[in-house]
mmCIF file of C-alpha atoms in Angstrom:
data_model
loop_
_atom_site.group_PDB
_atom_site.id
_atom_site.type_symbol
_atom_site.label_atom_id
_atom_site.label_comp_id
_atom_site.label_asym_id
_atom_site.label_seq_id
_atom_site.Cartn_x
_atom_site.Cartn_y
_atom_site.Cartn_z
ATOM 1 C CA UNK A 109 0.000 0.000 0.000
ATOM 2 C CA UNK A 110 1.307 3.452 -0.872
ATOM 3 C CA UNK A 111 -0.055 6.853 0.041
ATOM 4 C CA UNK A 112 1.547 9.972 -1.396
ATOM 5 C CA UNK A 113 0.950 13.658 -0.851
ATOM 6 C CA UNK A 114 2.691 16.676 -2.360
ATOM 7 C CA UNK A 115 2.104 20.387 -1.906
ATOM 8 C CA UNK A 116 3.384 23.411 -3.877
ATOM 9 C CA UNK A 117 2.992 27.083 -3.117
ATOM 10 C CA UNK A 118 3.795 29.506 -5.937
ATOM 11 C CA UNK A 119 3.136 33.221 -5.397
ATOM 12 C CA UNK A 120 -0.180 32.674 -3.639
ATOM 13 C CA UNK A 121 -1.280 29.702 -5.757
ATOM 14 C CA UNK A 122 -1.291 26.392 -3.895
ATOM 15 C CA UNK A 123 -1.351 22.976 -5.518
ATOM 16 C CA UNK A 124 -1.952 19.882 -3.428
ATOM 17 C CA UNK A 125 -2.125 16.328 -4.743
ATOM 18 C CA UNK A 126 -2.693 13.145 -2.767
ATOM 19 C CA UNK A 127 -3.317 9.574 -3.801
ATOM 20 C CA UNK A 128 -3.424 6.117 -2.266
ATOM 21 C CA UNK A 129 -2.850 2.879 -4.182
ATOM 22 C CA UNK A 130 -2.315 -0.806 -3.503
ATOM 23 C CA UNK A 131 0.752 -2.400 -5.173
ATOM 24 C CA UNK A 132 0.706 -6.193 -4.860
ATOM 25 C CA UNK A 133 3.393 -8.652 -5.901
ATOM 26 C CA UNK A 134 2.728 -12.377 -6.314
ATOM 27 C CA UNK A 135 5.302 -15.058 -7.124
ATOM 28 C CA UNK A 136 4.675 -18.779 -7.601
ATOM 29 C CA UNK A 137 7.432 -21.298 -8.300
ATOM 30 C CA UNK A 138 7.111 -25.016 -9.008
ATOM 31 C CA UNK A 139 10.016 -27.464 -9.228
ATOM 32 C CA UNK A 140 8.749 -30.628 -10.950
ATOM 33 C CA UNK A 141 12.092 -32.400 -10.397
ATOM 34 C CA UNK A 142 15.807 -31.550 -10.121
ATOM 35 C CA UNK A 143 15.939 -30.488 -13.781
ATOM 36 C CA UNK A 144 12.800 -28.384 -14.293
ATOM 37 C CA UNK A 145 11.633 -25.242 -12.486
ATOM 38 C CA UNK A 146 8.649 -23.119 -13.544
ATOM 39 C CA UNK A 147 7.684 -19.751 -12.119
ATOM 40 C CA UNK A 148 4.950 -17.208 -12.640
ATOM 41 C CA UNK A 149 4.897 -13.713 -11.196
ATOM 42 C CA UNK A 150 2.858 -10.530 -11.222
ATOM 43 C CA UNK A 151 3.651 -7.102 -9.831
ATOM 44 C CA UNK A 152 1.997 -3.716 -9.877
ATOM 45 C CA UNK A 153 4.351 -0.743 -9.579
ATOM 46 C CA UNK A 154 4.132 3.035 -9.428
ATOM 47 C CA UNK A 155 6.415 5.361 -11.372
ATOM 48 C CA UNK A 156 6.319 8.792 -9.744
ATOM 49 C CA UNK A 157 7.456 11.887 -11.654
ATOM 50 C CA UNK A 158 10.735 13.455 -10.577
ATOM 51 C CA UNK A 159 11.063 16.887 -8.994
ATOM 52 C CA UNK A 160 12.049 18.620 -12.255
ATOM 53 C CA UNK A 161 8.927 17.245 -13.970
ATOM 54 C CA UNK A 162 6.535 18.697 -11.341
ATOM 55 C CA UNK A 163 8.350 21.899 -10.319
ATOM 56 C CA UNK A 164 6.226 24.796 -11.709
ATOM 57 C CA UNK A 165 9.092 27.315 -11.915
ATOM 58 C CA UNK A 166 10.417 28.342 -15.332
ATOM 59 C CA UNK A 167 13.943 27.786 -16.675
ATOM 60 C CA UNK A 168 14.537 30.072 -19.641
ATOM 61 C CA UNK A 169 16.677 28.978 -22.589
ATOM 62 C CA UNK A 170 16.155 32.360 -24.255
ATOM 63 C CA UNK A 171 13.439 35.031 -24.375
ATOM 64 C CA UNK A 172 11.106 32.816 -26.467
ATOM 65 C CA UNK A 173 11.852 29.388 -25.018
ATOM 66 C CA UNK A 174 11.504 27.972 -21.519
ATOM 67 C CA UNK A 175 10.933 24.760 -19.574
ATOM 68 C CA UNK A 176 8.390 24.475 -16.771
ATOM 69 C CA UNK A 177 7.305 21.494 -14.726
ATOM 70 C CA UNK A 178 3.694 20.371 -14.421
ATOM 71 C CA UNK A 179 2.497 20.244 -10.776
ATOM 72 C CA UNK A 180 -0.625 18.349 -11.918
ATOM 73 C CA UNK A 181 1.410 15.469 -13.358
ATOM 74 C CA UNK A 182 0.167 12.103 -12.079
ATOM 75 C CA UNK A 183 2.179 8.923 -11.446
ATOM 76 C CA UNK A 184 2.008 6.115 -13.989
ATOM 77 C CA UNK A 185 1.129 2.539 -13.056
ATOM 78 C CA UNK A 186 2.921 -0.558 -14.409
ATOM 79 C CA UNK A 187 1.429 -4.057 -14.458
ATOM 80 C CA UNK A 188 4.123 -6.727 -15.005
ATOM 81 C CA UNK A 189 3.555 -10.421 -15.787
ATOM 82 C CA UNK A 190 6.307 -12.994 -16.318
ATOM 83 C CA UNK A 191 6.483 -16.740 -16.906
ATOM 84 C CA UNK A 192 9.884 -18.421 -16.711
ATOM 85 C CA UNK A 193 11.377 -21.874 -17.077
ATOM 86 C CA UNK A 194 14.819 -23.085 -15.920
ATOM 87 C CA UNK A 195 16.411 -26.350 -17.075
ATOM 88 C CA UNK A 196 19.229 -27.792 -14.938
ATOM 89 C CA UNK A 197 20.150 -24.314 -13.715
ATOM 90 C CA UNK A 198 21.886 -23.640 -17.043
ATOM 91 C CA UNK A 199 19.171 -22.856 -19.572
ATOM 92 C CA UNK A 200 16.451 -20.344 -18.795
ATOM 93 C CA UNK A 201 13.623 -18.973 -20.885
ATOM 94 C CA UNK A 202 11.059 -16.357 -19.994
ATOM 95 C CA UNK A 203 8.108 -14.578 -21.545
ATOM 96 C CA UNK A 204 6.940 -11.258 -20.155
ATOM 97 C CA UNK A 205 4.225 -8.654 -20.653
ATOM 98 C CA UNK A 206 4.088 -5.131 -19.254
ATOM 99 C CA UNK A 207 1.221 -2.627 -19.382
ATOM 100 C CA UNK A 208 2.029 0.996 -18.531
ATOM 101 C CA UNK A 209 -0.956 3.268 -17.795
ATOM 102 C CA UNK A 210 -1.118 7.077 -17.711
ATOM 103 C CA UNK A 211 2.564 7.461 -18.584
ATOM 104 C CA UNK A 212 4.179 10.871 -18.949
ATOM 105 C CA UNK A 213 6.899 12.359 -21.078
ATOM 106 C CA UNK A 214 8.166 15.738 -22.181
ATOM 107 C CA UNK A 215 6.102 17.714 -24.715
ATOM 108 C CA UNK A 216 6.668 20.998 -26.558
ATOM 109 C CA UNK A 217 3.901 23.592 -26.923
ATOM 110 C CA UNK A 218 4.294 26.166 -29.706
ATOM 111 C CA UNK A 219 2.429 29.496 -29.465
ATOM 112 C CA UNK A 220 3.532 31.888 -32.178
ATOM 113 C CA UNK A 221 7.263 32.441 -31.648
ATOM 114 C CA UNK A 222 7.176 31.050 -28.104
ATOM 115 C CA UNK A 223 8.149 27.491 -27.248
ATOM 116 C CA UNK A 224 7.247 25.898 -23.897
ATOM 117 C CA UNK A 225 8.632 22.503 -22.856
ATOM 118 C CA UNK A 226 6.828 20.653 -20.070
ATOM 119 C CA UNK A 227 5.676 17.185 -19.029
ATOM 120 C CA UNK A 228 2.213 15.662 -19.495
ATOM 121 C CA UNK A 229 0.440 12.349 -18.921
ATOM 122 C CA UNK A 230 -0.580 11.420 -22.439
ATOM 123 C CA UNK A 231 0.111 7.793 -23.283
ATOM 124 C CA UNK A 232 -0.365 4.156 -22.355
ATOM 125 C CA UNK A 233 2.049 1.493 -23.582
ATOM 126 C CA UNK A 234 2.306 -2.271 -23.822
ATOM 127 C CA UNK A 235 5.483 -4.252 -24.172
ATOM 128 C CA UNK A 236 6.188 -7.937 -24.371
ATOM 129 C CA UNK A 237 9.124 -10.122 -25.053
ATOM 130 C CA UNK A 238 10.992 -13.369 -24.820
ATOM 131 C CA UNK A 239 14.423 -13.993 -23.388
ATOM 132 C CA UNK A 240 16.687 -17.013 -23.561
ATOM 133 C CA UNK A 241 19.870 -17.513 -21.563
ATOM 134 C CA UNK A 242 22.396 -20.342 -21.407
ATOM 135 C CA UNK A 243 25.439 -20.420 -19.149
ATOM 136 C CA UNK A 244 27.951 -23.188 -18.568
ATOM 137 C CA UNK A 245 31.545 -23.836 -17.537
ATOM 138 C CA UNK A 246 33.893 -25.518 -20.005
ATOM 139 C CA UNK A 247 37.116 -27.370 -19.101
ATOM 140 C CA UNK A 248 36.805 -26.057 -15.504
ATOM 141 C CA UNK A 249 38.380 -22.821 -16.756
ATOM 142 C CA UNK A 250 35.971 -20.927 -18.964
ATOM 143 C CA UNK A 251 32.561 -19.703 -18.101
ATOM 144 C CA UNK A 252 30.323 -18.761 -21.012
ATOM 145 C CA UNK A 253 26.999 -16.978 -21.004
ATOM 146 C CA UNK A 254 24.827 -16.705 -24.130
ATOM 147 C CA UNK A 255 21.728 -14.515 -24.165
ATOM 148 C CA UNK A 256 19.049 -13.546 -26.621
ATOM 149 C CA UNK A 257 16.143 -11.133 -26.208
ATOM 150 C CA UNK A 258 13.190 -10.291 -28.437
ATOM 151 C CA UNK A 259 11.180 -7.244 -27.349
ATOM 152 C CA UNK A 260 8.114 -5.437 -28.768
ATOM 153 C CA UNK A 261 6.911 -2.042 -27.524
ATOM 154 C CA UNK A 262 3.577 -0.548 -28.583
ATOM 155 C CA UNK A 263 2.582 2.945 -27.392
ATOM 156 C CA UNK A 264 -0.910 4.428 -27.568
ATOM 157 C CA UNK A 265 -2.540 7.679 -26.499
ATOM 158 C CA UNK A 266 -4.503 7.888 -23.237
ATOM 159 C CA UNK A 267 -8.254 8.080 -23.678
#
């Protein structure tokens, strides 16, 4: 369980944000015999914006261009799922899926000759992938580790 609260005061204007969320993690592992281990896990995580992203003060690059934080920026939530298999402690394979909700990034707003850079919550994203890893020791001297990863990332706008 997480509860967060932040408060800004800027020349008489006050901004206060508070939120409470539950962030569970579940992990199940099954070893069918000495050679085969299966595991499944789920976690829900929060990604809070950094101070620069929420600080409402302006940093000027020049007379027509500045950066300002967004005190109304909200945290994003990540849902992570993973299934993995390990054979004899040497070969492992896993498949994973991640869903990111209400994510934020930097945007640029153009108004005539003026350019404002700030942060906004504007997208959701899904990613998934497969990974394969093999490690072994050869001739009692050399240790080798071979890895391969395939990853897909698909962004989308928040509704």
